[in-house]
PDB file of C-alpha atoms in Angstrom:
ATOM      1  CA  VAL I 286     184.050  81.703  48.131  1.00  0.00           C
ATOM      2  CA  GLY I 287     186.282  78.666  46.375  1.00  0.00           C
ATOM      3  CA  VAL I 288     186.650  75.140  46.889  1.00  0.00           C
ATOM      4  CA  ALA I 289     188.940  73.863  49.485  1.00  0.00           C
ATOM      5  CA  ILE I 290     190.076  77.129  51.019  1.00  0.00           C
ATOM      6  CA  ALA I 291     190.378  76.405  54.700  1.00  0.00           C
ATOM      7  CA  ASN I 292     194.135  75.801  54.061  1.00  0.00           C
ATOM      8  CA  ASP I 293     194.116  79.023  51.778  1.00  0.00           C
ATOM      9  CA  ALA I 294     192.908  81.156  54.843  1.00  0.00           C
ATOM     10  CA  SER I 295     195.379  79.505  56.951  1.00  0.00           C
ATOM     11  CA  LYS I 296     198.615  80.181  54.642  1.00  0.00           C
ATOM     12  CA  ILE I 297     197.249  84.182  54.673  1.00  0.00           C
ATOM     13  CA  LEU I 298     197.165  84.321  58.086  1.00  0.00           C
ATOM     14  CA  ASN I 299     200.599  82.652  58.675  1.00  0.00           C
ATOM     15  CA  ASP I 300     202.435  84.514  56.178  1.00  0.00           C
ATOM     16  CA  TYR I 301     200.680  87.803  55.831  1.00  0.00           C
ATOM     17  CA  GLY I 302     198.920  88.168  59.522  1.00  0.00           C
ATOM     18  CA  VAL I 303     195.554  88.835  57.967  1.00  0.00           C
ATOM     19  CA  ARG I 304     192.648  87.370  58.933  1.00  0.00           C
ATOM     20  CA  VAL I 305     190.083  86.049  56.755  1.00  0.00           C
ATOM     21  CA  LYS I 306     186.474  86.162  57.713  1.00  0.00           C
ATOM     22  CA  GLY I 307     183.267  85.097  55.714  1.00  0.00           C
ATOM     23  CA  LEU I 308     184.462  81.865  53.855  1.00  0.00           C
ATOM     24  CA  GLU I 309     182.323  79.912  51.905  1.00  0.00           C
ATOM     25  CA  ASP I 310     183.198  76.405  50.649  1.00  0.00           C
ATOM     26  CA  LEU I 311     181.572  75.425  47.900  1.00  0.00           C
ATOM     27  CA  SER I 312     182.471  71.589  48.276  1.00  0.00           C
ATOM     28  CA  GLY I 313     179.443  71.319  50.797  1.00  0.00           C
ATOM     29  CA  LEU I 314     176.966  73.287  48.656  1.00  0.00           C
ATOM     30  CA  ALA I 315     178.164  71.049  45.721  1.00  0.00           C
ATOM     31  CA  ASN I 316     177.465  67.882  47.585  1.00  0.00           C
ATOM     32  CA  ARG I 317     173.854  69.412  48.430  1.00  0.00           C
ATOM     33  CA  LYS I 318     172.977  70.461  45.313  1.00  0.00           C
ATOM     34  CA  PHE I 319     173.948  67.128  43.279  1.00  0.00           C
ATOM     35  CA  GLY I 320     173.232  64.821  45.933  1.00  0.00           C
ATOM     36  CA  GLY I 321     174.622  60.982  46.169  1.00  0.00           C
ATOM     37  CA  ALA I 322     177.896  60.050  47.871  1.00  0.00           C
ATOM     38  CA  PRO I 323     179.422  63.480  48.947  1.00  0.00           C
ATOM     39  CA  ARG I 324     182.511  64.111  47.479  1.00  0.00           C
ATOM     40  CA  LYS I 325     185.629  66.186  47.789  1.00  0.00           C
ATOM     41  CA  TRP I 326     185.410  68.752  45.065  1.00  0.00           C
ATOM     42  CA  SER I 327     188.433  70.446  43.748  1.00  0.00           C
ATOM     43  CA  LEU I 328     187.789  73.817  41.445  1.00  0.00           C
ATOM     44  CA  GLY I 329     188.328  71.865  38.304  1.00  0.00           C
ATOM     45  CA  SER I 330     185.960  68.897  38.806  1.00  0.00           C
ATOM     46  CA  LEU I 331     183.688  71.174  40.156  1.00  0.00           C
ATOM     47  CA  VAL I 332     184.081  73.323  36.835  1.00  0.00           C
ATOM     48  CA  GLU I 333     183.981  70.353  35.019  1.00  0.00           C
ATOM     49  CA  VAL I 334     180.342  69.358  36.135  1.00  0.00           C
ATOM     50  CA  LEU I 335     178.661  72.809  36.286  1.00  0.00           C
ATOM     51  CA  ILE I 336     180.238  74.032  32.674  1.00  0.00           C
ATOM     52  CA  CYS I 337     181.623  70.891  30.910  1.00  0.00           C
ATOM     53  CA  LYS I 338     184.892  72.751  30.504  1.00  0.00           C
ATOM     54  CA  GLU I 339     188.592  71.223  31.856  1.00  0.00           C
ATOM     55  CA  VAL I 340     190.486  73.693  33.859  1.00  0.00           C
ATOM     56  CA  SER I 341     194.107  73.371  33.181  1.00  0.00           C
ATOM     57  CA  VAL I 342     196.769  74.945  35.170  1.00  0.00           C
TER      58      VAL I 342
END
């Protein structure tokens, strides 16, 4: 579960030879839930909308 996680799964496969199954990207779910124009979510933008907090890295 995450946001924009397909590349993360590919990296884990390439780096460690571990295949990740059962991925659930929350971007599509967020687009369906919030409606409007589909957008490409990041973890930070989703957190900001859901709990009104800014994620800093």
